[in-house]
CSV table of C-alpha atoms and ligand atoms in Angstrom, one decimal:
chain,number,residue,atom,x,y,z
R,1,MET,CA,1.7,-15.1,-23.3
R,2,SER,CA,4.7,-12.5,-22.6
R,3,GLU,CA,3.2,-9.5,-20.3
R,4,VAL,CA,2.5,-6.2,-22.0
R,5,ILE,CA,3.6,-3.4,-20.1
R,6,TYR,CA,2.3,0.3,-21.2
R,7,VAL,CA,5.5,2.5,-21.1
R,8,ASN,CA,5.3,6.2,-21.8
R,9,GLY,CA,2.5,6.0,-24.2
R,10,GLU,CA,3.2,2.4,-26.4
R,11,PHE,CA,2.6,-1.4,-25.1
R,12,LEU,CA,5.4,-3.2,-25.1
R,13,PRO,CA,6.5,-7.0,-24.6
R,14,LYS,CA,8.2,-6.9,-21.2
R,15,ASP,CA,11.7,-7.2,-22.4
R,16,GLN,CA,11.7,-4.8,-24.7
R,17,ALA,CA,9.6,-1.7,-21.7
R,18,LYS,CA,12.4,-0.6,-20.9
R,19,ILE,CA,12.9,3.7,-19.6
R,20,SER,CA,15.6,6.1,-20.1
R,21,VAL,CA,18.5,5.6,-17.4
R,22,PHE,CA,18.3,9.4,-17.3
R,23,ASP,CA,14.7,9.3,-15.8
R,24,HIS,CA,14.7,10.9,-12.1
R,25,GLY,CA,12.6,8.7,-11.5
R,26,LEU,CA,15.7,6.1,-11.0
R,27,LEU,CA,18.1,8.5,-10.6
R,28,TYR,CA,16.2,10.2,-7.3
R,29,GLY,CA,13.2,8.3,-6.6
R,30,ASP,CA,11.3,11.2,-8.2
R,31,GLY,CA,8.2,10.0,-9.1
R,32,VAL,CA,5.0,8.6,-7.5
R,33,PHE,CA,3.2,5.7,-7.4
R,34,GLU,CA,0.0,3.1,-7.0
R,35,GLY,CA,-0.5,-0.5,-6.0
R,36,ILE,CA,-3.7,-1.9,-7.0
R,37,ARG,CA,-4.9,-5.4,-6.9
R,38,PHE,CA,-8.1,-6.8,-9.2
R,39,TYR,CA,-10.2,-9.4,-8.7
R,40,GLY,CA,-12.0,-11.4,-11.2
R,41,ARG,CA,-11.4,-8.3,-14.0
R,42,ASN,CA,-13.1,-5.7,-10.7
R,43,ILE,CA,-9.6,-3.6,-11.0
R,44,PHE,CA,-10.3,-2.4,-6.6
R,45,ARG,CA,-11.1,0.7,-6.2
R,46,LEU,CA,-9.2,2.0,-8.7
R,47,GLU,CA,-11.5,6.0,-8.5
R,48,GLU,CA,-9.4,5.7,-5.2
R,49,HIS,CA,-6.0,4.6,-6.0
R,50,LEU,CA,-5.9,7.3,-8.8
R,51,GLU,CA,-7.3,10.4,-6.1
R,52,ARG,CA,-4.2,9.2,-4.0
R,53,LEU,CA,-1.9,9.4,-6.9
R,54,TYR,CA,-3.2,12.5,-7.5
R,55,SER,CA,-2.7,14.3,-4.0
R,56,SER,CA,0.4,12.0,-3.9
R,57,ALA,CA,2.0,13.4,-7.4
R,58,LYS,CA,0.5,17.3,-6.0
R,59,TYR,CA,2.3,17.2,-3.3
R,60,ILE,CA,5.3,16.9,-5.2
R,61,MET,CA,4.6,18.9,-8.2
R,62,LEU,CA,4.5,16.8,-10.4
R,63,LYS,CA,1.7,16.7,-12.9
R,64,PRO,CA,0.7,13.4,-14.1
R,65,PRO,CA,0.6,12.8,-18.0
R,66,LYS,CA,-2.9,11.6,-18.5
R,67,SER,CA,-6.5,13.1,-16.8
R,68,HIS,CA,-8.1,10.8,-14.3
R,69,GLN,CA,-10.7,9.1,-16.5
R,70,GLU,CA,-7.3,8.4,-19.5
R,71,LEU,CA,-5.5,6.3,-16.3
R,72,ILE,CA,-9.0,4.2,-15.6
R,73,GLU,CA,-9.3,3.6,-19.5
R,74,LEU,CA,-5.4,2.2,-19.7
R,75,THR,CA,-4.8,0.8,-17.0
R,76,ALA,CA,-8.2,-1.3,-17.6
R,77,GLU,CA,-7.0,-1.6,-21.2
R,78,THR,CA,-3.5,-3.2,-18.9
R,79,CYS,CA,-4.9,-5.5,-17.3
R,80,ARG,CA,-7.0,-6.2,-20.9
R,81,ARG,CA,-3.9,-6.4,-22.8
R,82,ASN,CA,-2.8,-9.4,-19.9
R,83,GLY,CA,-5.7,-11.5,-20.2
R,84,HIS,CA,-5.1,-12.3,-15.7
R,85,ASP,CA,-8.6,-12.8,-14.0
R,86,ASP,CA,-7.1,-11.6,-11.0
R,87,GLY,CA,-3.5,-9.9,-10.2
R,88,TYR,CA,-1.4,-6.5,-9.5
R,89,ILE,CA,-1.3,-3.5,-10.7
R,90,ARG,CA,1.3,-1.3,-10.6
R,91,LEU,CA,1.5,2.4,-12.2
R,92,ILE,CA,4.0,4.0,-11.9
R,93,VAL,CA,4.5,8.2,-12.9
R,94,THR,CA,8.3,9.6,-12.8
R,95,ARG,CA,9.2,12.9,-13.3
R,96,GLY,CA,11.1,11.6,-16.6
R,97,GLU,CA,13.8,11.8,-18.4
R,98,GLY,CA,16.3,15.6,-17.7
R,99,THR,CA,20.3,15.6,-16.7
R,100,LEU,CA,22.8,14.5,-13.8
R,101,GLY,CA,21.6,17.7,-11.9
R,102,LEU,CA,18.5,17.3,-9.2
R,103,ASN,CA,16.4,19.8,-10.8
R,104,PRO,CA,13.2,18.6,-11.9
R,105,TYR,CA,12.2,21.4,-14.3
R,106,ALA,CA,15.1,20.1,-16.5
R,107,CYS,CA,13.3,17.0,-17.1
R,108,THR,CA,11.4,17.1,-20.6
R,109,GLU,CA,7.8,15.5,-19.2
R,110,PRO,CA,6.8,12.9,-16.9
R,111,GLY,CA,6.9,9.2,-17.2
R,112,LEU,CA,4.0,6.4,-16.7
R,113,ILE,CA,4.1,2.9,-16.6
R,114,ILE,CA,1.8,0.5,-15.8
R,115,ILE,CA,2.2,-3.3,-15.1
R,116,ALA,CA,-0.6,-5.6,-14.4
R,117,SER,CA,0.9,-9.1,-13.0
R,118,LYS,CA,1.1,-10.8,-9.6
R,119,ILE,CA,1.4,-10.5,-6.6
R,120,GLN,CA,1.6,-12.4,-3.1
R,121,LEU,CA,3.2,-10.5,-0.4
R,122,TYR,CA,3.7,-12.8,2.4
R,123,PRO,CA,3.4,-17.5,2.1
R,124,GLN,CA,-0.4,-18.9,2.2
R,125,GLU,CA,0.3,-20.1,6.0
R,126,TYR,CA,0.2,-17.1,7.8
R,127,TYR,CA,-3.0,-15.9,6.0
R,128,GLU,CA,-4.2,-19.1,8.0
R,129,LYS,CA,-1.9,-18.9,11.3
R,130,GLY,CA,-1.5,-16.0,11.7
R,131,LEU,CA,2.0,-13.5,11.7
R,132,PRO,CA,4.6,-12.9,14.1
R,133,VAL,CA,6.3,-9.6,13.3
R,134,ILE,CA,8.8,-6.8,15.4
R,135,VAL,CA,9.0,-3.1,16.2
R,136,ALA,CA,11.6,-2.1,13.8
R,137,ALA,CA,14.8,0.1,15.4
R,138,THR,CA,14.4,2.3,12.1
R,139,ARG,CA,11.9,5.6,12.8
R,140,ARG,CA,8.9,6.3,9.9
R,141,PHE,CA,11.0,9.1,8.5
R,142,SER,CA,9.5,12.9,9.8
R,143,PRO,CA,6.7,14.7,8.3
R,144,ASP,CA,9.6,18.2,8.6
R,145,GLY,CA,11.2,16.5,6.0
R,146,LEU,CA,8.8,14.8,3.5
R,147,SER,CA,5.3,13.5,4.7
R,148,PRO,CA,5.4,9.8,4.9
R,149,ARG,CA,2.3,10.1,3.4
R,150,VAL,CA,4.0,10.4,-0.3
R,151,LYS,CA,3.6,6.8,-2.0
R,152,SER,CA,6.9,8.5,-3.5
R,153,LEU,CA,9.3,6.3,-5.0
R,154,ASN,CA,11.8,6.2,-2.5
R,155,TYR,CA,11.1,3.6,-0.1
R,156,LEU,CA,14.4,2.8,1.8
R,157,ASN,CA,13.1,4.3,5.0
R,158,ASN,CA,10.7,0.6,4.7
R,159,ILE,CA,13.4,-0.9,3.1
R,160,MET,CA,15.7,-0.6,5.9
R,161,ALA,CA,12.4,-1.8,8.4
R,162,LYS,CA,11.7,-4.5,6.7
R,163,MET,CA,14.9,-5.6,6.2
R,164,GLU,CA,15.5,-5.9,10.3
R,165,ALA,CA,11.9,-7.9,10.1
R,166,ILE,CA,13.9,-9.9,7.6
R,167,HIS,CA,17.5,-10.3,10.1
R,168,SER,CA,15.0,-10.9,12.6
R,169,GLY,CA,13.1,-14.5,10.9
R,170,VAL,CA,9.7,-12.6,10.6
R,171,GLN,CA,7.8,-10.8,7.4
R,172,GLU,CA,7.5,-7.9,8.9
R,173,ALA,CA,7.8,-4.8,11.1
R,174,ILE,CA,5.9,-2.2,13.2
R,175,MET,CA,7.4,1.4,12.7
R,176,LEU,CA,7.3,3.8,14.9
R,177,ASP,CA,7.2,7.6,14.4
R,178,GLN,CA,9.7,9.9,15.3
R,179,SER,CA,8.2,10.0,19.4
R,180,GLY,CA,7.5,6.7,19.7
R,181,PHE,CA,4.2,6.3,18.2
R,182,ILE,CA,3.2,3.5,16.2
R,183,VAL,CA,2.6,4.7,12.5
R,184,GLU,CA,2.2,0.9,9.9
R,185,CYS,CA,4.1,-1.0,8.6
R,186,THR,CA,6.7,-1.1,6.0
R,187,GLY,CA,3.9,-1.8,3.5
R,188,ASP,CA,0.4,-2.3,5.4
R,189,ASN,CA,-1.1,-0.3,7.7
R,190,PHE,CA,-2.2,-0.8,11.4
R,191,PHE,CA,-5.1,-2.1,13.5
R,192,ILE,CA,-5.4,-3.1,16.9
R,193,ILE,CA,-9.3,-4.5,18.6
R,194,ARG,CA,-9.5,-4.6,22.2
R,195,LYS,CA,-12.4,-4.9,24.2
R,196,GLY,CA,-14.3,-4.9,20.7
R,197,VAL,CA,-13.6,-1.7,19.5
R,198,VAL,CA,-10.5,-1.6,16.8
R,199,PHE,CA,-8.5,1.3,16.8
R,200,THR,CA,-5.5,2.5,13.4
R,201,PRO,CA,-2.9,5.1,14.1
R,202,PRO,CA,-4.7,8.6,12.4
R,203,THR,CA,-3.1,9.5,9.1
R,204,TYR,CA,-2.2,13.4,10.3
R,205,GLN,CA,-0.1,11.5,12.2
R,206,GLY,CA,2.0,9.9,9.1
R,207,ALA,CA,0.6,6.3,8.4
R,208,LEU,CA,-0.4,6.5,4.8
R,209,ARG,CA,-4.5,6.5,4.1
R,210,GLY,CA,-4.7,2.5,2.4
R,211,VAL,CA,-7.7,2.0,-0.2
R,212,THR,CA,-7.9,-1.4,1.9
R,213,ARG,CA,-7.5,0.9,5.4
R,214,ASP,CA,-11.0,2.7,4.8
R,215,ALA,CA,-12.4,0.0,3.0
R,216,VAL,CA,-12.3,-2.3,6.2
R,217,ILE,CA,-13.0,0.9,8.3
R,218,GLU,CA,-16.2,1.5,6.4
R,219,ILE,CA,-16.8,-2.2,6.6
R,220,ALA,CA,-16.6,-2.3,10.5
R,221,LYS,CA,-18.9,0.8,10.8
R,222,GLU,CA,-21.5,-0.9,8.7
R,223,LYS,CA,-21.0,-4.1,10.8
R,224,GLY,CA,-22.6,-1.7,14.3
R,225,ILE,CA,-18.4,-2.1,14.8
R,226,GLU,CA,-16.5,1.0,16.8
R,227,VAL,CA,-13.9,2.1,15.2
R,228,ARG,CA,-10.9,4.9,16.4
R,229,GLU,CA,-8.1,6.8,14.7
R,230,GLU,CA,-5.9,7.1,17.4
R,231,ARG,CA,-2.0,7.5,18.5
R,232,LEU,CA,-1.5,4.2,19.2
R,233,THR,CA,2.2,3.3,21.8
R,234,LEU,CA,3.0,-0.6,21.7
R,235,TYR,CA,2.3,-0.8,25.0
R,236,GLU,CA,-1.9,-0.1,23.5
R,237,ALA,CA,-0.3,-3.2,20.9
R,238,PHE,CA,0.2,-5.8,23.5
R,239,GLU,CA,-2.7,-5.6,25.4
R,240,ALA,CA,-4.6,-5.7,22.3
R,241,ASP,CA,-6.8,-8.9,21.9
R,242,GLU,CA,-6.6,-8.8,18.4
R,243,CYS,CA,-4.3,-7.4,15.4
R,244,PHE,CA,-4.1,-7.8,11.4
R,245,LEU,CA,-2.4,-5.5,9.1
R,246,THR,CA,-4.2,-4.1,5.6
R,247,GLY,CA,-2.6,-3.8,2.5
R,248,THR,CA,-3.4,-3.7,-1.0
R,249,ALA,CA,-0.4,-6.1,-1.4
R,250,ALA,CA,-1.5,-8.1,1.8
R,251,GLU,CA,-5.1,-7.7,1.9
R,252,ILE,CA,-5.9,-8.4,5.5
R,253,ILE,CA,-3.0,-11.1,7.5
R,254,PRO,CA,-4.2,-11.6,11.4
R,255,VAL,CA,-1.1,-10.6,13.7
R,256,ILE,CA,-1.1,-13.2,16.4
R,257,ALA,CA,2.6,-11.6,18.0
R,258,ILE,CA,4.7,-8.3,18.3
R,259,ASP,CA,8.4,-8.8,19.4
R,260,ARG,CA,7.9,-12.4,21.2
R,261,ARG,CA,4.9,-10.7,23.0
R,262,PRO,CA,1.2,-13.2,22.1
R,263,ILE,CA,-1.2,-11.0,21.2
R,264,GLY,CA,-4.5,-12.4,22.7
R,265,ASP,CA,-4.6,-16.2,22.3
R,266,SER,CA,-2.0,-16.5,19.7
R,267,LYS,CA,-4.4,-17.1,17.3
R,268,PRO,CA,-6.0,-14.9,14.2
R,269,GLY,CA,-9.2,-13.5,16.1
R,270,PRO,CA,-12.3,-13.5,15.4
R,271,ILE,CA,-13.3,-10.2,14.0
R,272,THR,CA,-10.4,-10.2,12.5
R,273,GLY,CA,-11.8,-13.0,10.3
R,274,ASP,CA,-15.3,-11.5,10.4
R,275,LEU,CA,-13.5,-8.5,8.6
R,276,ILE,CA,-11.5,-10.7,6.2
R,277,ALA,CA,-14.6,-13.0,4.9
R,278,ALA,CA,-16.4,-9.0,4.4
R,279,PHE,CA,-13.6,-7.6,2.4
R,280,ARG,CA,-13.6,-10.5,0.4
R,281,LYS,CA,-17.0,-10.3,-0.6
R,282,ILE,CA,-16.8,-6.4,-1.4
R,283,THR,CA,-13.2,-7.3,-3.6
R,284,THR,CA,-15.1,-7.8,-7.0
R,285,GLU,CA,-18.1,-5.4,-6.1
R,286,GLN,CA,-16.5,-2.0,-5.9
R,287,GLY,CA,-14.0,-0.3,-8.6
R,288,VAL,CA,-13.7,-0.3,-12.2
R,289,LYS,CA,-14.4,-3.5,-14.1
R,290,PHE,CA,-12.2,-4.0,-17.3
M,1,PMP,N1,1.3,1.9,4.0
M,1,PMP,C1,2.7,1.6,3.3
M,1,PMP,C2,3.7,2.4,3.7
M,1,PMP,C3,2.3,1.2,2.0
M,1,PMP,O1,3.3,1.2,0.7
M,1,PMP,C4,1.1,0.5,1.7
M,1,PMP,C5,0.7,0.0,0.4
M,1,PMP,N2,1.2,-1.0,0.5
M,1,PMP,C6,0.1,1.1,3.0
M,1,PMP,C7,0.2,1.6,3.7
M,1,PMP,C8,-1.5,-0.1,2.4
M,1,PMP,O2,-2.0,1.1,1.8
M,1,PMP,P1,-3.0,0.4,0.7
M,1,PMP,O3,-4.0,-0.3,1.5
M,1,PMP,O4,-3.4,1.7,-0.2
M,1,PMP,O5,-2.4,-0.1,-0.1
């Protein structure tokens, strides 16, 4: 069965789902998006994803063409029409069709695309054995220019770091901010565990407020594990007992080496394992059913 995609008011088969070449989403990366997973016909934390979408849109002064409630219904309907029980949603709001100049006010109306498909980010073996990562030379861009917390359609900064990872023979790269503190990875939030305490960089430092990050923080606290949102240097990362990354596509993935330094005993750690098990449980419970 061909996938059905929602594009600007219509549900269309994949090969007919098209947008204008004058859409500023394409011309300038002018737009915002969300990556959302569904598990057993439950769209995990859809409301939280939409909240973040509206925050990103507000920052760039873009008004999504649908209300929060309408977006919930359209997203659920896109899932229903595609017949997958588990999968990955890409929800995109673009500035819309405009002229060849930058002026966003020349764009007629915002575009809306919803895709409900499948994704696997890292090969399965890394979930079992853990992921080696590098530290990218490419720094996360400064909030002076644009807040890195905006989930915009321009991911070139992250893509440059991702290429560094691939060129080094690994899947993922840690990105530092302009002062050399760890912010996050190219598409995932970053966590370490040291002496039973979970640490992650604070969002005001520029890390995306990951929906998975929030879920993991909540789970850890419920388990009575102390969680600290603190600036972290590579020193803290290298001496950590455990390390893991979180993201909608990645879920929770253990990290076993950073720039060739083994983390802990080079195996996925026990607390990480407990968090993964608890996370799996809530993925089918919290969210919007379709
Ligand atoms: N950081 C960046 C840069 C991301 O693109 C993402 C989403 N892929 C994340 C963190 C993780 O966020 P979430 O858990 O909401 O997917």
